[in-house]
PDB file of C-alpha atoms in Angstrom:
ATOM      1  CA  UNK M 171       0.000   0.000   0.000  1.00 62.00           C
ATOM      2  CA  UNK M 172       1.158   3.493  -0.672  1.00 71.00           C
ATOM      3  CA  UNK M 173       2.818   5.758   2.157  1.00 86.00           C
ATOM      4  CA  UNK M 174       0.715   8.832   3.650  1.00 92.00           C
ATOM      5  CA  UNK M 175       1.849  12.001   5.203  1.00 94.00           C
ATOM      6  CA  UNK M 176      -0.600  13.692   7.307  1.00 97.00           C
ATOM      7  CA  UNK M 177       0.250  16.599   9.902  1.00 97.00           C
ATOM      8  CA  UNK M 178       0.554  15.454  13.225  1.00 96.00           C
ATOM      9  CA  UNK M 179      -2.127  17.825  14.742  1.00 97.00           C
ATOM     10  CA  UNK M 180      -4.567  20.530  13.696  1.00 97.00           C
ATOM     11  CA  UNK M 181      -7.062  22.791  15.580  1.00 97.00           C
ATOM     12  CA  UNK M 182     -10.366  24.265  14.737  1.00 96.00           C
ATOM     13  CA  UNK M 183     -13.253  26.368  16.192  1.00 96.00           C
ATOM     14  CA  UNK M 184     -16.302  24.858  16.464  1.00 96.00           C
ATOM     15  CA  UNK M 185     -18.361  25.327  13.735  1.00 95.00           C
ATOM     16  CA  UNK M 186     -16.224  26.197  11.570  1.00 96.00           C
ATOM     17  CA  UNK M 187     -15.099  24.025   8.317  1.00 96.00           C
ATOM     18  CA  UNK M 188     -12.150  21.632   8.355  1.00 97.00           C
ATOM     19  CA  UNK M 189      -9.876  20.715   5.598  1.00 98.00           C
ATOM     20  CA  UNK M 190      -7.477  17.505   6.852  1.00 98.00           C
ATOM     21  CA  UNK M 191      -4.924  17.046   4.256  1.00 98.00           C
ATOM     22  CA  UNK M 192      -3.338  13.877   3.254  1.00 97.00           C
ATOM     23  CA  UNK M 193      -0.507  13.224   0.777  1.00 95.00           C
ATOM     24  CA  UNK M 194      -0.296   9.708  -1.026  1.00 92.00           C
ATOM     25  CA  UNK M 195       2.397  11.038  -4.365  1.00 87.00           C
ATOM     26  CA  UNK M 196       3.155   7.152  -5.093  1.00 87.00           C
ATOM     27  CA  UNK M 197      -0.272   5.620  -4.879  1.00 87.00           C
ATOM     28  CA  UNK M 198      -1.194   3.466  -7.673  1.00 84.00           C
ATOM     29  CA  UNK M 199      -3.872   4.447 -10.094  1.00 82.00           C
ATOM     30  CA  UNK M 200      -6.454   1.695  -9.052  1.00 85.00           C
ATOM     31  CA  UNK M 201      -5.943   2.576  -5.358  1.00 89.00           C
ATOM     32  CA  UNK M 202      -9.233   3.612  -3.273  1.00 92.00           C
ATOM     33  CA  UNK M 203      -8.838   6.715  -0.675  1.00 94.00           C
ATOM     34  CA  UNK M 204     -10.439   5.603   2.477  1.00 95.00           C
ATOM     35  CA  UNK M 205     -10.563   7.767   5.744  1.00 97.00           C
ATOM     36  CA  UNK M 206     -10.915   6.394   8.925  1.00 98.00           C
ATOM     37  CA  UNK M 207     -11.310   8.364  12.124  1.00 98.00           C
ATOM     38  CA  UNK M 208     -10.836   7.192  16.276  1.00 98.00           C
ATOM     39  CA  UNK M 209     -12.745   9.002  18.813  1.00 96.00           C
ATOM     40  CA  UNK M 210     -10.901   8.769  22.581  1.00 93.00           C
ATOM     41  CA  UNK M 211     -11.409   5.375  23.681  1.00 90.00           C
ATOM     42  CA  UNK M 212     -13.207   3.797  20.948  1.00 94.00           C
ATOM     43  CA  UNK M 213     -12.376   1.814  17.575  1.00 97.00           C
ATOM     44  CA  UNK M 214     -11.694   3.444  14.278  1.00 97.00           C
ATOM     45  CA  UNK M 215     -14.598   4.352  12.460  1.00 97.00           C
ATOM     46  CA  UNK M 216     -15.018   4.279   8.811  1.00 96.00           C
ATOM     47  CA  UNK M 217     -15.401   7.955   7.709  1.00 97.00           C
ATOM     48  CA  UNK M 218     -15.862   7.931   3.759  1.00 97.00           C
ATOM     49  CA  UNK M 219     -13.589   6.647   0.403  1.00 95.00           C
ATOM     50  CA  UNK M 220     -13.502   7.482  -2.714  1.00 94.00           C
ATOM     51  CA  UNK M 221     -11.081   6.938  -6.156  1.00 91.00           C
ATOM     52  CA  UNK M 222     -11.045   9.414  -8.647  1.00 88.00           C
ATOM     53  CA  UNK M 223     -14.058  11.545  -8.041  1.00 84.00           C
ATOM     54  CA  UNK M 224     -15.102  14.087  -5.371  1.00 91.00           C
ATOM     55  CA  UNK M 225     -17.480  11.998  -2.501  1.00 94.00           C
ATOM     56  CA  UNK M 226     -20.430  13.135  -0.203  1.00 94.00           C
ATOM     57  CA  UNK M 227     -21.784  11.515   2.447  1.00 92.00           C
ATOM     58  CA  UNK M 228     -23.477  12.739   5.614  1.00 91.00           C
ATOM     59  CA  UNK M 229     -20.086  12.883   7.649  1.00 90.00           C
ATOM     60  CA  UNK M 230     -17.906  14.578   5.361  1.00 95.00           C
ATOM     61  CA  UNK M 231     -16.713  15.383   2.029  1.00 97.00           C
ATOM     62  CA  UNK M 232     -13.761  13.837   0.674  1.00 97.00           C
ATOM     63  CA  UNK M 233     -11.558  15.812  -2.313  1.00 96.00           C
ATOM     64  CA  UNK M 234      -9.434  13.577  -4.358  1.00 94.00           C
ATOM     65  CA  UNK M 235      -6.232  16.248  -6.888  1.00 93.00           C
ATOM     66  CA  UNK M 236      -6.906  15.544 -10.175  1.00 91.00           C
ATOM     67  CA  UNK M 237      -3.450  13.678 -10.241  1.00 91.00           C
ATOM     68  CA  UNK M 238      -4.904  11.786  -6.905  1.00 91.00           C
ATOM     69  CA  UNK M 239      -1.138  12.472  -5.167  1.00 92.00           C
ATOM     70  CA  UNK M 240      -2.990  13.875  -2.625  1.00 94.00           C
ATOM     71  CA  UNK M 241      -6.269  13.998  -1.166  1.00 96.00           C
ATOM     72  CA  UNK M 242      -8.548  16.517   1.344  1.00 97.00           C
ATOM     73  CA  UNK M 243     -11.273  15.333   3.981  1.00 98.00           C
ATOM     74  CA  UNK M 244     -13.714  17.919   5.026  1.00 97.00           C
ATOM     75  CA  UNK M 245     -15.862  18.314   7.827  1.00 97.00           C
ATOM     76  CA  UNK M 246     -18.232  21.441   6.710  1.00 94.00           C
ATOM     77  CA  UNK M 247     -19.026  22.650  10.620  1.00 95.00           C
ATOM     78  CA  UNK M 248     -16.946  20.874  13.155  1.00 96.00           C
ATOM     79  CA  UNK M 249     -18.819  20.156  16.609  1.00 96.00           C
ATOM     80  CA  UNK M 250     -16.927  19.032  20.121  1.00 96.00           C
ATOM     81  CA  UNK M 251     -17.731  15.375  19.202  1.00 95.00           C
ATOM     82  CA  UNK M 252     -15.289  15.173  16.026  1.00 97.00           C
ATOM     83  CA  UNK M 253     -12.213  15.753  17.869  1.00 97.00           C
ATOM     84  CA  UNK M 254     -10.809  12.533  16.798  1.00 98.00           C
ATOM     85  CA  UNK M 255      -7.235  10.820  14.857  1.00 98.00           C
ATOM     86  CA  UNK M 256      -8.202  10.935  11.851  1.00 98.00           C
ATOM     87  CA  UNK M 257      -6.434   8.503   9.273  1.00 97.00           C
ATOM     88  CA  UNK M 258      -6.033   8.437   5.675  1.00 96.00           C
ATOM     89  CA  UNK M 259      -5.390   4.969   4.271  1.00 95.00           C
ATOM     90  CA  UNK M 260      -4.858   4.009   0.397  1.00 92.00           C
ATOM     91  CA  UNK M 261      -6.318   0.859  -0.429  1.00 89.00           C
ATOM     92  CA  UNK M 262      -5.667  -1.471  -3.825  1.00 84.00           C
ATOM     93  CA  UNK M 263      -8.859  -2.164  -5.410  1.00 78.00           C
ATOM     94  CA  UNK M 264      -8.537  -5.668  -5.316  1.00 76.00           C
ATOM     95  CA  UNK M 265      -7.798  -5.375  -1.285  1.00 73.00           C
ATOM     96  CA  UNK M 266     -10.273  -7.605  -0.332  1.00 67.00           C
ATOM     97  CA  UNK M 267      -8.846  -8.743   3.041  1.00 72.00           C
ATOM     98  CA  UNK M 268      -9.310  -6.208   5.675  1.00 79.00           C
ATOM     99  CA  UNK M 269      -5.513  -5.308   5.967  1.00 87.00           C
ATOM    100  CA  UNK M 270      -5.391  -1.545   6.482  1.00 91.00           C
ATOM    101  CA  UNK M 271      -1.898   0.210   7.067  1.00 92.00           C
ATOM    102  CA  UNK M 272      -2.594   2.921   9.763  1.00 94.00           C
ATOM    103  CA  UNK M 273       0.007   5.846   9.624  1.00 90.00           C
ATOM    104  CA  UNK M 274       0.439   8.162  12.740  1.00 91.00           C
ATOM    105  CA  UNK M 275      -3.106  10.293  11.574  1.00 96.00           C
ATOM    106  CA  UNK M 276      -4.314  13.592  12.487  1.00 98.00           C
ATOM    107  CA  UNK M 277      -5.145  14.870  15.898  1.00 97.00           C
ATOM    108  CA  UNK M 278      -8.007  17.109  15.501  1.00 98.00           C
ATOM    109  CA  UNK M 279      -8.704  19.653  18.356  1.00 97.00           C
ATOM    110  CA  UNK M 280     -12.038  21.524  17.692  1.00 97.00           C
ATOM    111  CA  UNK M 281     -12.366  24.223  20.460  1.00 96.00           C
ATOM    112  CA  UNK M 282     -15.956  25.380  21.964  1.00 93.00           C
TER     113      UNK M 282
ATOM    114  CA  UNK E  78     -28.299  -3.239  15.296  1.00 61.00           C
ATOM    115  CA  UNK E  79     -25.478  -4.193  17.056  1.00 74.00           C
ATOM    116  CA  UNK E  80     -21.864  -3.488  16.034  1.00 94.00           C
ATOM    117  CA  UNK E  81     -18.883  -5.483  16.361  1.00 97.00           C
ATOM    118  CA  UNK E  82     -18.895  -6.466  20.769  1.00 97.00           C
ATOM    119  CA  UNK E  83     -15.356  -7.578  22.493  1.00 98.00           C
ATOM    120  CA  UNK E  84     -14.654  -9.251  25.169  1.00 97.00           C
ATOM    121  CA  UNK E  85     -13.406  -8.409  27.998  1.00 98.00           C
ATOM    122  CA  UNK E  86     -12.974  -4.660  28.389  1.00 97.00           C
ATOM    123  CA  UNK E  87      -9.842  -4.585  30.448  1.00 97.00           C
ATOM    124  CA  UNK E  88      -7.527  -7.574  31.805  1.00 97.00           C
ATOM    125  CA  UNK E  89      -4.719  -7.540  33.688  1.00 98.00           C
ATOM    126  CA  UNK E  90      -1.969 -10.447  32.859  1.00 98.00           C
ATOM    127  CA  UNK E  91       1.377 -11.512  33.884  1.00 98.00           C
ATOM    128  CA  UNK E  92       4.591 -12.089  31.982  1.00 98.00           C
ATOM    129  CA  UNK E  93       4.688 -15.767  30.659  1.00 98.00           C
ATOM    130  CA  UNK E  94       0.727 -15.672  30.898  1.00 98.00           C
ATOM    131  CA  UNK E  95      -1.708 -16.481  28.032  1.00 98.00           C
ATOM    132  CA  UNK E  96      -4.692 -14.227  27.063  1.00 98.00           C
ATOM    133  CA  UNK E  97      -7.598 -15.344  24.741  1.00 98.00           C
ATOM    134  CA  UNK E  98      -9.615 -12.019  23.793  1.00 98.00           C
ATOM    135  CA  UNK E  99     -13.317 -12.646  22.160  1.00 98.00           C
ATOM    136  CA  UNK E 100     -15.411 -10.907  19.675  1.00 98.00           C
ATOM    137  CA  UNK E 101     -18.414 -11.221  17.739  1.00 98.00           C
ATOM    138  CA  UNK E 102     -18.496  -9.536  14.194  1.00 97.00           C
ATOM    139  CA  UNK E 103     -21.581  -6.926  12.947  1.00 97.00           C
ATOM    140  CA  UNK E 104     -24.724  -9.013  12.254  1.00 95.00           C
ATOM    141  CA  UNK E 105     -24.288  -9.357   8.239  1.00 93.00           C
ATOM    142  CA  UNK E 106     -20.661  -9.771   8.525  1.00 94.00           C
ATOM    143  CA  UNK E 107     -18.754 -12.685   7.290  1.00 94.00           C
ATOM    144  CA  UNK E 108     -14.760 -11.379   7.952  1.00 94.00           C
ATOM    145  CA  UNK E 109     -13.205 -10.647  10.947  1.00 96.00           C
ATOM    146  CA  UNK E 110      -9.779  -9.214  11.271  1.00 96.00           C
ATOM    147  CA  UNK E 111      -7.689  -8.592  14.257  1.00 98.00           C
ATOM    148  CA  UNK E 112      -5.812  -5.340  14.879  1.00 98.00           C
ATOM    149  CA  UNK E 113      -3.132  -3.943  17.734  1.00 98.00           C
ATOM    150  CA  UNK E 114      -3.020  -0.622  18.999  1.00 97.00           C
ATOM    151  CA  UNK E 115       0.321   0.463  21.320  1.00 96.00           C
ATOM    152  CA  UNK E 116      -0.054   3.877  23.384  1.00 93.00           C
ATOM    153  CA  UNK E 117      -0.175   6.369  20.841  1.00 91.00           C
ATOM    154  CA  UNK E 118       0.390   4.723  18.056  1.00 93.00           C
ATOM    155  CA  UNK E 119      -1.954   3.695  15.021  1.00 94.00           C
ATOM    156  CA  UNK E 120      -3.727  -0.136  15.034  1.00 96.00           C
ATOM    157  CA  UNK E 121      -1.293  -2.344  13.409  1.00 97.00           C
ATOM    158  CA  UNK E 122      -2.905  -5.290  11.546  1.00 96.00           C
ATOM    159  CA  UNK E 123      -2.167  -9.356  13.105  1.00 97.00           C
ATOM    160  CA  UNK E 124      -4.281 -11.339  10.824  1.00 96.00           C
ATOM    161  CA  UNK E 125      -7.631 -11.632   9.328  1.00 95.00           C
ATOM    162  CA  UNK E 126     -10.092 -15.012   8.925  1.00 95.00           C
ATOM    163  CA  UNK E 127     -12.640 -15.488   6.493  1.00 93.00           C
ATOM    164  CA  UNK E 128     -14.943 -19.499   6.073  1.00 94.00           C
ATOM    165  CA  UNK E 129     -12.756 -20.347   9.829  1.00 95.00           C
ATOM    166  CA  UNK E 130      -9.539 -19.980   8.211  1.00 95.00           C
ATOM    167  CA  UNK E 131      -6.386 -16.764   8.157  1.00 94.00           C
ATOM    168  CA  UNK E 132      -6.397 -15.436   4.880  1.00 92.00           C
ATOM    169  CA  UNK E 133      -3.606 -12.512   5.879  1.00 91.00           C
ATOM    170  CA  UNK E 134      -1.575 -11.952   8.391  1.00 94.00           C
ATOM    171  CA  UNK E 135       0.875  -9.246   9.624  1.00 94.00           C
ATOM    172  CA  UNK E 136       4.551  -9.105  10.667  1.00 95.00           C
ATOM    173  CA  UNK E 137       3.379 -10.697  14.376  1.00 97.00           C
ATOM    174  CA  UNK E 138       5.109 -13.805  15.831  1.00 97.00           C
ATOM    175  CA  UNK E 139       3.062 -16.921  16.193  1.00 96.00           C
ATOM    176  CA  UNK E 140       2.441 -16.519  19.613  1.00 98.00           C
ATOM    177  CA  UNK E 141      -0.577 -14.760  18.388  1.00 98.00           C
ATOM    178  CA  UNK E 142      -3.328 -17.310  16.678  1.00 98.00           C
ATOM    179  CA  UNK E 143      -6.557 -17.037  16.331  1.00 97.00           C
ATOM    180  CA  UNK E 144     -10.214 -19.326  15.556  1.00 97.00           C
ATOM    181  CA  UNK E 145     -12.842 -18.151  13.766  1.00 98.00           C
ATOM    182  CA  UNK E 146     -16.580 -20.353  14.635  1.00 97.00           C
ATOM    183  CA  UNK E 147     -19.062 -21.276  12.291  1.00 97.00           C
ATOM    184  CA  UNK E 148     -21.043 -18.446  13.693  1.00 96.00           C
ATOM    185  CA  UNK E 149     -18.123 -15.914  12.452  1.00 97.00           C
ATOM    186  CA  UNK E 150     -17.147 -15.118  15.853  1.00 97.00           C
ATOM    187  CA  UNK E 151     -13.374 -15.055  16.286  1.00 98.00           C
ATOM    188  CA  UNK E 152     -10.744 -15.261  19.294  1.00 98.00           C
ATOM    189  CA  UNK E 153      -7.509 -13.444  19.260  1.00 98.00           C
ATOM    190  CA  UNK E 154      -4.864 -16.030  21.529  1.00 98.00           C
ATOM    191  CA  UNK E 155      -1.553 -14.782  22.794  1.00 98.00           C
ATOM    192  CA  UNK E 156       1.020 -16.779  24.624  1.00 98.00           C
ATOM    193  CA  UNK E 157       4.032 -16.072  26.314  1.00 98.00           C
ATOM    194  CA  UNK E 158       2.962 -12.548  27.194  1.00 98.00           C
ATOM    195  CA  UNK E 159       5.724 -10.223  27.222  1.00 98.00           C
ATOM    196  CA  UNK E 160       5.460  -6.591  28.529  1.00 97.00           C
ATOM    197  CA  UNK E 161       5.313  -5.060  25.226  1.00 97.00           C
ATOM    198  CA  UNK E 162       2.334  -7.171  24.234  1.00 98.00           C
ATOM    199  CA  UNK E 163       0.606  -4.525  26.451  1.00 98.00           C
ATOM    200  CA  UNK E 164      -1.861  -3.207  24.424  1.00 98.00           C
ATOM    201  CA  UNK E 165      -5.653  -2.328  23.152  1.00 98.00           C
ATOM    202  CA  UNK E 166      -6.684  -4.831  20.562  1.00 98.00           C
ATOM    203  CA  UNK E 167      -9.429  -4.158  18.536  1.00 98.00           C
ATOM    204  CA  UNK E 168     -11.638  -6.753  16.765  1.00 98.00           C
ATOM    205  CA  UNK E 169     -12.844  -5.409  13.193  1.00 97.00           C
ATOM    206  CA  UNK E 170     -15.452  -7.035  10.928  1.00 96.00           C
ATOM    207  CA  UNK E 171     -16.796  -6.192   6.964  1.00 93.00           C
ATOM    208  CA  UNK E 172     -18.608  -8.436   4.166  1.00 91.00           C
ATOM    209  CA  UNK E 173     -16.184 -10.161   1.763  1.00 84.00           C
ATOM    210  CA  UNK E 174     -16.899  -8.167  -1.289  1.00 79.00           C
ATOM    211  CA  UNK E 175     -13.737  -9.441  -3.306  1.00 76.00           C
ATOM    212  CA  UNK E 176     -12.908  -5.259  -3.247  1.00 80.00           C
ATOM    213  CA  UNK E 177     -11.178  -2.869  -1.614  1.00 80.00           C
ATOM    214  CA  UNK E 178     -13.747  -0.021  -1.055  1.00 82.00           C
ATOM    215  CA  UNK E 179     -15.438  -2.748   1.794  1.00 86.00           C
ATOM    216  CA  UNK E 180     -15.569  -0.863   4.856  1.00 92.00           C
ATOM    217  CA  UNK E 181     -14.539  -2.115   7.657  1.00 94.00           C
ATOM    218  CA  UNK E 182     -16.691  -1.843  11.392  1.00 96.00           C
ATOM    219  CA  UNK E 183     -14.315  -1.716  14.405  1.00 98.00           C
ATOM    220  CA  UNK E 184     -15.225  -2.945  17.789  1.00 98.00           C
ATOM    221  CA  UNK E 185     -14.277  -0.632  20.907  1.00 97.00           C
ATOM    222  CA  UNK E 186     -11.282  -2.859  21.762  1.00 98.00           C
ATOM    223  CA  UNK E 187     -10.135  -5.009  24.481  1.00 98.00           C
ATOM    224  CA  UNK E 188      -6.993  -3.318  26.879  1.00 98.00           C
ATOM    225  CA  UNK E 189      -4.495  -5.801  27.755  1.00 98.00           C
ATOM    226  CA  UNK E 190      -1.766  -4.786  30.898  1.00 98.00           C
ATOM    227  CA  UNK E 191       0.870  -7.209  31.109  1.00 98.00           C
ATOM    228  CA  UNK E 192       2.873  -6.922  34.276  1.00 97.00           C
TER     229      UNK E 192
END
């Protein structure tokens, strides 16, 4: 699976949008996106994916560069209970096993 | 609906000891896969079974094994305990869809103290 980079922390007000970037430059062209996110003491929860196009769902929006190197998740009004790791992980399309490679993620602080 | 349930919680073991952590998948689900999480680190992935038998594994010894039942329930079995086997291992389930946008549902985890 490809290598992420994701900052180590970011901070937000609450209510306000937030834009979590992820860089993936040697992913493979058949790779899916997926973001995964871990709220204190629980298990990762599946956030969204996507693989070439721009995705919706009710949690977030995910924004996939047009050369897919690098991706964006967004959160369009951030509330107290999202402060969470959040992980990007690349996945081959033909990954049917449930082997995900969890990098070091993003520590989201949203502040009241 | 249910999610994915583990068992036990917490559990406090010695050095030498062996630990046999439960968990049942999401009703629906047909693939369980078995994860460790150190202090501050990410989950790292042990090994996954699908129809009772491991299909992957990760870079862990084989004093982890597991079982999965008929009934897709699974048990995660360490021996020989060392200290840096302390841990919180999390139990995660999906459908075998033969692709890799499955999702995956986690359970809460099961912390393991080894003394």
């Amino acid at each position: 699976d490809a290598k992420t980079t994701q900052p180590n922390s970011m901070e937000s007000n609450e209510e306000e949008p937030v834009h979590l970037p992820c860089n993936h430059s040697t992913i493979s062209g058949t790779d899916y996106i997926h973001w995964y996110r871990q709220l204190p003491s629980q298990g990762p929860e599946y956030v969204i994916h996507g693989l070439t196009s721009n995705v919706n769902n009710r949690m977030a929006s995910l924004a996939i560069a047009e050369d897919r190197k690098s991706s964006t998740l967004i959160l369009h009004r951030a509330t107290l209970r999202d402060a969470a790791v959040y992980y990007c992980i690349p996945r081959a399309y033909n990954n049917a096993g449930n082997m995900l490679t969890f990098g070091g993620g993003t520590r989201l602080m949203v502040k009241p | 609906d249910a999610g994915v349930t583990q068992s036990p919680t917490h559990l406090i073991k010695t050095r030498g000891q062996q630990v046999t952590l439960r968990c049942s998948p999401k009703s629906g689900h047909d693939t369980v896969s078995w994860y460790q999480q150190a202090l501050g680190q990410g989950p790292q992935f042990i090994f996954q079974y699908y129809e009772e038998e491991e299909r992957q594994r990760g870079n862990f010894p084989d004093r982890f094994s597991g079982h999965q039942f008929p009934n897709y329930s699974s048990e995660l079995n360490v021996n020989a305990l060392l200290l840096g086997d302390s841990a919180l291992y999390l139990c995660a389930s999906s459908l075998q869809t033969g692709s890799g946008a499955n999702v995956l549902t986690f359970g809460a985890g099961s912390r393991l103290t080894v003394l």
